[in-house]
XYZ file of N, CA and C in Angstrom:
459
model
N 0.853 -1.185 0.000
C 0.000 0.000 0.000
C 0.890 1.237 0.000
N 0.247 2.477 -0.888
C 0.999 3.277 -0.788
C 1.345 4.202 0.597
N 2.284 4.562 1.187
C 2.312 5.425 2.422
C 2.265 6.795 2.219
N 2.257 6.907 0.810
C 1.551 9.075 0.393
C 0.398 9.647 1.361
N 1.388 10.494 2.141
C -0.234 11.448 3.043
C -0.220 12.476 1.951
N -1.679 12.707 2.181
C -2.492 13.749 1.093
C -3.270 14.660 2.250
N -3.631 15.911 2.249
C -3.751 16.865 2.816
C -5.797 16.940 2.547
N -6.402 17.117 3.450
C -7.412 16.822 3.546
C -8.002 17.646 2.216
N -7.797 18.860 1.778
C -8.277 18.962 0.195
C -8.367 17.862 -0.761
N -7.089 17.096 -0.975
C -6.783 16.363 -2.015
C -7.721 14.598 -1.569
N -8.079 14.619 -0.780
C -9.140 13.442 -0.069
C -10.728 14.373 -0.621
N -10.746 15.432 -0.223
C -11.908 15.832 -0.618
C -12.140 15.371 -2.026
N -11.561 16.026 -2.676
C -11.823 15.693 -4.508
C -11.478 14.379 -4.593
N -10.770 13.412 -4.097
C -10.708 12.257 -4.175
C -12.323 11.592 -4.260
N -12.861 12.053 -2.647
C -13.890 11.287 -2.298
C -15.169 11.894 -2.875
N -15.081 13.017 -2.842
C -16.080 13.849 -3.410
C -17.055 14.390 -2.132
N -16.510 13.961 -1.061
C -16.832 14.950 0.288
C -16.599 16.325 0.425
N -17.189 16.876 1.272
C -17.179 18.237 1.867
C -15.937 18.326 2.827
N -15.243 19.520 2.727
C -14.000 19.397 4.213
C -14.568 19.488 5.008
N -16.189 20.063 4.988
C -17.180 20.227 6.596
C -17.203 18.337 6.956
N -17.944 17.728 5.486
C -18.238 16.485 5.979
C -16.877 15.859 6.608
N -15.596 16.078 6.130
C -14.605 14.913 6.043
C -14.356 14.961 8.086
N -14.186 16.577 8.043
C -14.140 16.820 9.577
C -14.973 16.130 10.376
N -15.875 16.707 10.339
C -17.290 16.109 11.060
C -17.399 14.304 11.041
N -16.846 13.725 10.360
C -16.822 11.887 10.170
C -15.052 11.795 11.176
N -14.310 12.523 11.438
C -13.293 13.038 11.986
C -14.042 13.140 13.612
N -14.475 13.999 14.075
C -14.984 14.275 14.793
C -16.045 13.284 15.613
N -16.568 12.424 14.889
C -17.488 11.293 15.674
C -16.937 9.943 15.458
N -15.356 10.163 15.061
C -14.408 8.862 15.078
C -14.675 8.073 14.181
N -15.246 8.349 13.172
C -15.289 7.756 11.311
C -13.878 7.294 11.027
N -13.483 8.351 11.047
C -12.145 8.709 10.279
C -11.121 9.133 11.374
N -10.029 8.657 11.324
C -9.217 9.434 12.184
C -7.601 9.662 10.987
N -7.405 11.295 10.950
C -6.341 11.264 9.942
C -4.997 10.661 10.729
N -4.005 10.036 9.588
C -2.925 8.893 9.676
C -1.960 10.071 10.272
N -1.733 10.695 10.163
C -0.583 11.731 10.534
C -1.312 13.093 10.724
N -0.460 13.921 10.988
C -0.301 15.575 11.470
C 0.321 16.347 10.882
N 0.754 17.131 10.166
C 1.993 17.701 9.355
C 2.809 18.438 10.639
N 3.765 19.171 10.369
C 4.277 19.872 11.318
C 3.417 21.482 11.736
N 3.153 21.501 10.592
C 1.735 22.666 10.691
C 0.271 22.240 11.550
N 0.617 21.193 12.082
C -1.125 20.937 11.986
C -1.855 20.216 11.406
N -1.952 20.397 9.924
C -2.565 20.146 8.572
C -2.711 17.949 9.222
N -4.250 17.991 8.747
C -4.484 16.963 8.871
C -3.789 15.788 7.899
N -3.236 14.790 7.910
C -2.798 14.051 6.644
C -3.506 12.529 6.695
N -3.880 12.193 5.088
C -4.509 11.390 5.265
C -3.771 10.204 4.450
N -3.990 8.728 4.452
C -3.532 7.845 3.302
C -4.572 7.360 2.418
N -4.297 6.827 1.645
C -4.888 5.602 1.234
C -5.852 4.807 1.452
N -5.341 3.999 2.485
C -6.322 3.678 3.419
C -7.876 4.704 4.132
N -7.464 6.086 4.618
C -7.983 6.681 4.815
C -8.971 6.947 3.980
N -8.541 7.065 2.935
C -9.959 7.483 1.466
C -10.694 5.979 1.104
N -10.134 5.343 1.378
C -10.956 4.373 1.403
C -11.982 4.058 2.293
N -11.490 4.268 3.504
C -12.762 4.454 4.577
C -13.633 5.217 4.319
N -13.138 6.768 3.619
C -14.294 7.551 3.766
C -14.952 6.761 2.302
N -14.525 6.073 1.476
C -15.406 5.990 0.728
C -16.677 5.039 0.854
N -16.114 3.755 2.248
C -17.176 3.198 2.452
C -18.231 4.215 3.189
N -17.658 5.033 3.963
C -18.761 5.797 4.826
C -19.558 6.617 3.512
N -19.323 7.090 2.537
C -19.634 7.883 1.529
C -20.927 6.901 0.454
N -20.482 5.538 0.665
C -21.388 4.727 0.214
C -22.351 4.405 1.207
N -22.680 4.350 2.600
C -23.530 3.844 3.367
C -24.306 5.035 3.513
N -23.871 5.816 3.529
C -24.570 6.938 3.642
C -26.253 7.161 3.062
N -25.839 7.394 1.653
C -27.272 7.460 0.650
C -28.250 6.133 1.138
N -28.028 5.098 1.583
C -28.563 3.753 1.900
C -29.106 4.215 3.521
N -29.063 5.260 4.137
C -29.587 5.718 5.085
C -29.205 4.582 6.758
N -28.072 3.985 6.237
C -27.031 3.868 7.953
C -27.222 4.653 8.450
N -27.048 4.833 9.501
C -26.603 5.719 11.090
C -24.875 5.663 11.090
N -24.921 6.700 11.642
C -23.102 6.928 12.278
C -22.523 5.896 12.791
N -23.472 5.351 14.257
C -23.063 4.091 14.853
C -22.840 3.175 13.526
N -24.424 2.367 12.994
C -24.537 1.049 12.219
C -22.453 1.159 10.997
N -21.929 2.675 10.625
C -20.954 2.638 10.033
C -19.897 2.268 11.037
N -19.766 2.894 12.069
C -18.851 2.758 12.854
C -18.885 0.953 13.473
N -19.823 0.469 13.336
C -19.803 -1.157 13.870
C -19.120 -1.725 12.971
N -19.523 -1.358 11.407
C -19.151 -2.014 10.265
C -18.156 -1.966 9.896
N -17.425 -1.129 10.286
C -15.945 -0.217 9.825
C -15.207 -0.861 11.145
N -15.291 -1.435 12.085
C -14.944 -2.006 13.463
C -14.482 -3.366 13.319
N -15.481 -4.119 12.532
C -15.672 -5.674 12.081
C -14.751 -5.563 11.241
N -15.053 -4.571 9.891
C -13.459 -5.061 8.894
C -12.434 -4.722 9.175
N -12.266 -3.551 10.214
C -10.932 -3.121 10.567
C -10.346 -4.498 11.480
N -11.128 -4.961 12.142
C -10.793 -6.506 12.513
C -10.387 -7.772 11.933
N -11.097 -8.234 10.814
C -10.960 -9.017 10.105
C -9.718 -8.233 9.017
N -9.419 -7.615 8.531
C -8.336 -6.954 8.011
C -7.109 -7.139 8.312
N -6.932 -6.488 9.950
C -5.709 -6.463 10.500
C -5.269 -7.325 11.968
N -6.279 -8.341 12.455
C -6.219 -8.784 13.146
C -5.791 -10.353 12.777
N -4.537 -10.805 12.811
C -4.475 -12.095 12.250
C -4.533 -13.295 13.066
N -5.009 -13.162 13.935
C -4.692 -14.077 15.097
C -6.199 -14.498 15.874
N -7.491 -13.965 14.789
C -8.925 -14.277 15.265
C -8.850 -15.719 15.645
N -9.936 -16.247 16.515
C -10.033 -17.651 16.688
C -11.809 -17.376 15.809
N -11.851 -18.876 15.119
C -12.484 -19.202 14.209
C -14.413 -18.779 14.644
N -14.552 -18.554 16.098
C -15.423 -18.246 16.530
C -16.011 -16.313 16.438
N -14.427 -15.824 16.903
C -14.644 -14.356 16.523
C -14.862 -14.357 15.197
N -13.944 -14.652 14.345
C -13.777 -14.491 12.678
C -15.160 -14.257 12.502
N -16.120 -15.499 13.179
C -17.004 -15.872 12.479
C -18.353 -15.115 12.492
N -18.114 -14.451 14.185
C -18.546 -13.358 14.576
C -19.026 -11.871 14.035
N -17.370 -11.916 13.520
C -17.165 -10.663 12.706
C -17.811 -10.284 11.264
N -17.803 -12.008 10.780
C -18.013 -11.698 9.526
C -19.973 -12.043 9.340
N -20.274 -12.357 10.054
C -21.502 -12.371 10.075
C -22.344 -11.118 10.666
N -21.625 -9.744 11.271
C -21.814 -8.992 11.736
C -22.337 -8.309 10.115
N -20.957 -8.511 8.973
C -20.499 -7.786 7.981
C -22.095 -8.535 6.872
N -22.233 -9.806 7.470
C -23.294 -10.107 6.325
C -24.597 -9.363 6.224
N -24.817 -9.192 7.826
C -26.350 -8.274 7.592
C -25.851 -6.904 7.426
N -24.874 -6.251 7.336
C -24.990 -4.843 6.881
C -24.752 -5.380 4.783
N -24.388 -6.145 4.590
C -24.614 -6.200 3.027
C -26.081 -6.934 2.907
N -27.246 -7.453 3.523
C -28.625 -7.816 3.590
C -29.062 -6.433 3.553
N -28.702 -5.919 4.324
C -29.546 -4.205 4.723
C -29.353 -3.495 3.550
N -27.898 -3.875 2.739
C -27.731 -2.185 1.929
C -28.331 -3.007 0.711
N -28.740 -4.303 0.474
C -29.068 -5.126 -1.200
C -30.581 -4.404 -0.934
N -31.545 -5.318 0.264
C -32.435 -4.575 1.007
C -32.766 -2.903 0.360
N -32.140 -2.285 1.006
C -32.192 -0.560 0.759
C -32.248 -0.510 -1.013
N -31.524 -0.975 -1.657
C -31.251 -0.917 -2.925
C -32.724 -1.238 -3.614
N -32.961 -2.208 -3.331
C -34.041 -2.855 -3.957
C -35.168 -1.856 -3.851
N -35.305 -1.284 -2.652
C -35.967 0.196 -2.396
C -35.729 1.157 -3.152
N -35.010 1.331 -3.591
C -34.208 2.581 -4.133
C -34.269 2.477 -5.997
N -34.169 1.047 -5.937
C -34.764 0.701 -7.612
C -35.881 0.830 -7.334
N -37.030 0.594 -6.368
C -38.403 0.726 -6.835
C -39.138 1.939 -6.519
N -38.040 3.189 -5.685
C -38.924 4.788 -5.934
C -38.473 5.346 -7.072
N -37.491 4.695 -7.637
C -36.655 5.250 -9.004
C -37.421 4.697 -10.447
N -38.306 3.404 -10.075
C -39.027 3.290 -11.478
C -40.358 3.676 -11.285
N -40.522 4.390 -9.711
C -41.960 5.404 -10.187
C -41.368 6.717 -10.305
N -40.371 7.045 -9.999
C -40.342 8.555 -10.411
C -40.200 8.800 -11.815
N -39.705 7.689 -12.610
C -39.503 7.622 -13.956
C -40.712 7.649 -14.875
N -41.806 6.811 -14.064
C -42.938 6.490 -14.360
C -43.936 7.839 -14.514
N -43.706 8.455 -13.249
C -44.314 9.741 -12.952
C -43.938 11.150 -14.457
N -42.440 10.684 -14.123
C -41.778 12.143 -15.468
C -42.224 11.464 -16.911
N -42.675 10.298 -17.185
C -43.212 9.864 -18.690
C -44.337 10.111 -18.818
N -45.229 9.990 -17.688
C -46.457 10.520 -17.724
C -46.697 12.062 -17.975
N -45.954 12.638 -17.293
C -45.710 14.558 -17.216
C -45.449 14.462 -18.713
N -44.262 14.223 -19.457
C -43.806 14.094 -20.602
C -45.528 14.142 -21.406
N -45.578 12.773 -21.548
C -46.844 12.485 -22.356
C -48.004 12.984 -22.258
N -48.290 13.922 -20.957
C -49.172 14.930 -21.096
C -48.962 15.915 -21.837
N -47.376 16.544 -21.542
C -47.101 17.882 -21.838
C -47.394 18.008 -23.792
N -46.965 16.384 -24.415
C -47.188 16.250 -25.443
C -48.398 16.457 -26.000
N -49.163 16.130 -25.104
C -50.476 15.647 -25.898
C -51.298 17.023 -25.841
N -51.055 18.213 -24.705
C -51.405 19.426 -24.155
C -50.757 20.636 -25.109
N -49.446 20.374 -25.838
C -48.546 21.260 -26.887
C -49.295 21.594 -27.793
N -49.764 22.726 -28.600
C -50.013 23.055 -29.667
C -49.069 22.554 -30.601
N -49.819 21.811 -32.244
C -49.327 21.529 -32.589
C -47.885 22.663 -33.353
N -46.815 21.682 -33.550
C -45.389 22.524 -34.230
C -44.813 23.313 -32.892
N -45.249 23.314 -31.303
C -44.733 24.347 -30.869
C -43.952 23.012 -29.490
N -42.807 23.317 -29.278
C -42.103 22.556 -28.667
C -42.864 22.392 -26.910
N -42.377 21.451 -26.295
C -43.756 21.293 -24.760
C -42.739 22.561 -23.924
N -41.984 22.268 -24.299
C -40.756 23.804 -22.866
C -41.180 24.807 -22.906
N -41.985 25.242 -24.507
C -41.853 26.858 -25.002
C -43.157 27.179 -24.111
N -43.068 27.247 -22.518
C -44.183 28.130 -22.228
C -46.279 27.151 -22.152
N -45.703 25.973 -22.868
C -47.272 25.797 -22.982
C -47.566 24.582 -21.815
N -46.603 24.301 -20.826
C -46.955 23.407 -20.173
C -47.255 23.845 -18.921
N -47.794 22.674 -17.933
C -49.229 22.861 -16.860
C -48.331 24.027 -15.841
N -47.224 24.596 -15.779
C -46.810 25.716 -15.003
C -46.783 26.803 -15.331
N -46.711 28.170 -15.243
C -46.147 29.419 -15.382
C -44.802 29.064 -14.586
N -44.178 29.410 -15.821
C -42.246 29.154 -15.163
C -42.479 30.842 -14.706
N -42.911 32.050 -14.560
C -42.706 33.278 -14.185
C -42.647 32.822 -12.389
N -43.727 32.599 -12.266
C -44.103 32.183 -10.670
C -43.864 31.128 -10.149
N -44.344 30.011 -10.857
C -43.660 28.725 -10.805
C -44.620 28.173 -10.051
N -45.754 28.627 -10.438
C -47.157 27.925 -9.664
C -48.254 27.862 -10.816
N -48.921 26.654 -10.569
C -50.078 26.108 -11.938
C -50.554 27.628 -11.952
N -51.052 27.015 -12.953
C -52.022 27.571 -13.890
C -53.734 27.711 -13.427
């Protein structure tokens, strides 16, 4: 693994976090940066962006702080702990199975408000069509809003 510390900007655009968020996952022991510079300046690795990227993925799937921090506990265990007896291991990794039940779970949710919202904008669509004077495009003004106010008609 590489040992390059990167300066909490360059993790930001990495991860595509906020420096508010990266702190704040910092702050409730998400993340803890790998080094200090002599300035201060937080430094992060590799490793580090990788964590935030699992926290960055559990997130939208609507985890809690804790449910990440358990999950991030278990692999930091199974990872670097080589000396589990076959009972913890087993512990651990069954901890790790229901947070991947929960996030397939969540998903499956998440495909099915996503093929009614799709459902919903084809319908809008196919009104706006059918509501257009003919030759005049549905944007130009003739559909169920006043874009001035941005309230029906």
């Amino acid at each position: 693994m590489d040992d390059k510390h990167m300066q909490i900007g360059e993790v930001a655009a990495r991860t595509g976090l906020s420096l508010r968020t990266i702190r704040h996952y910092e702050e409730t022991g998400l993340v803890i940066p790998s080094a200090r510079s002599q300035g201060g300046f937080r430094l992060y690795t590799e490793a580090d962006v990788q964590r935030l990227m699992v926290i960055r993925r559990m997130k939208p799937l609507g985890f809690t702080l804790d449910q990440m921090r358990d999950l991030l506990e278990a692999t930091d265990r199974l990872d670097n702990e080589s000396g589990l007896g076959a009972d913890v291991r087993e512990g651990l990794l069954s901890r790790v199975r229901v947070y991947e039940q929960a996030a397939d779970e969540q998903v499956d949710r998440l495909r099915t408000q996503l093929a009614r919202a799709e459902d919903f904008a084809a319908t809008l669509r196919t009104r706006l069509e059918q509501a257009s004077p003919a030759g005049r495009p549905s944007g130009a003004g003739g559909g169920a809003y006043h874009r001035a106010e941005g309230q029906p008609r």
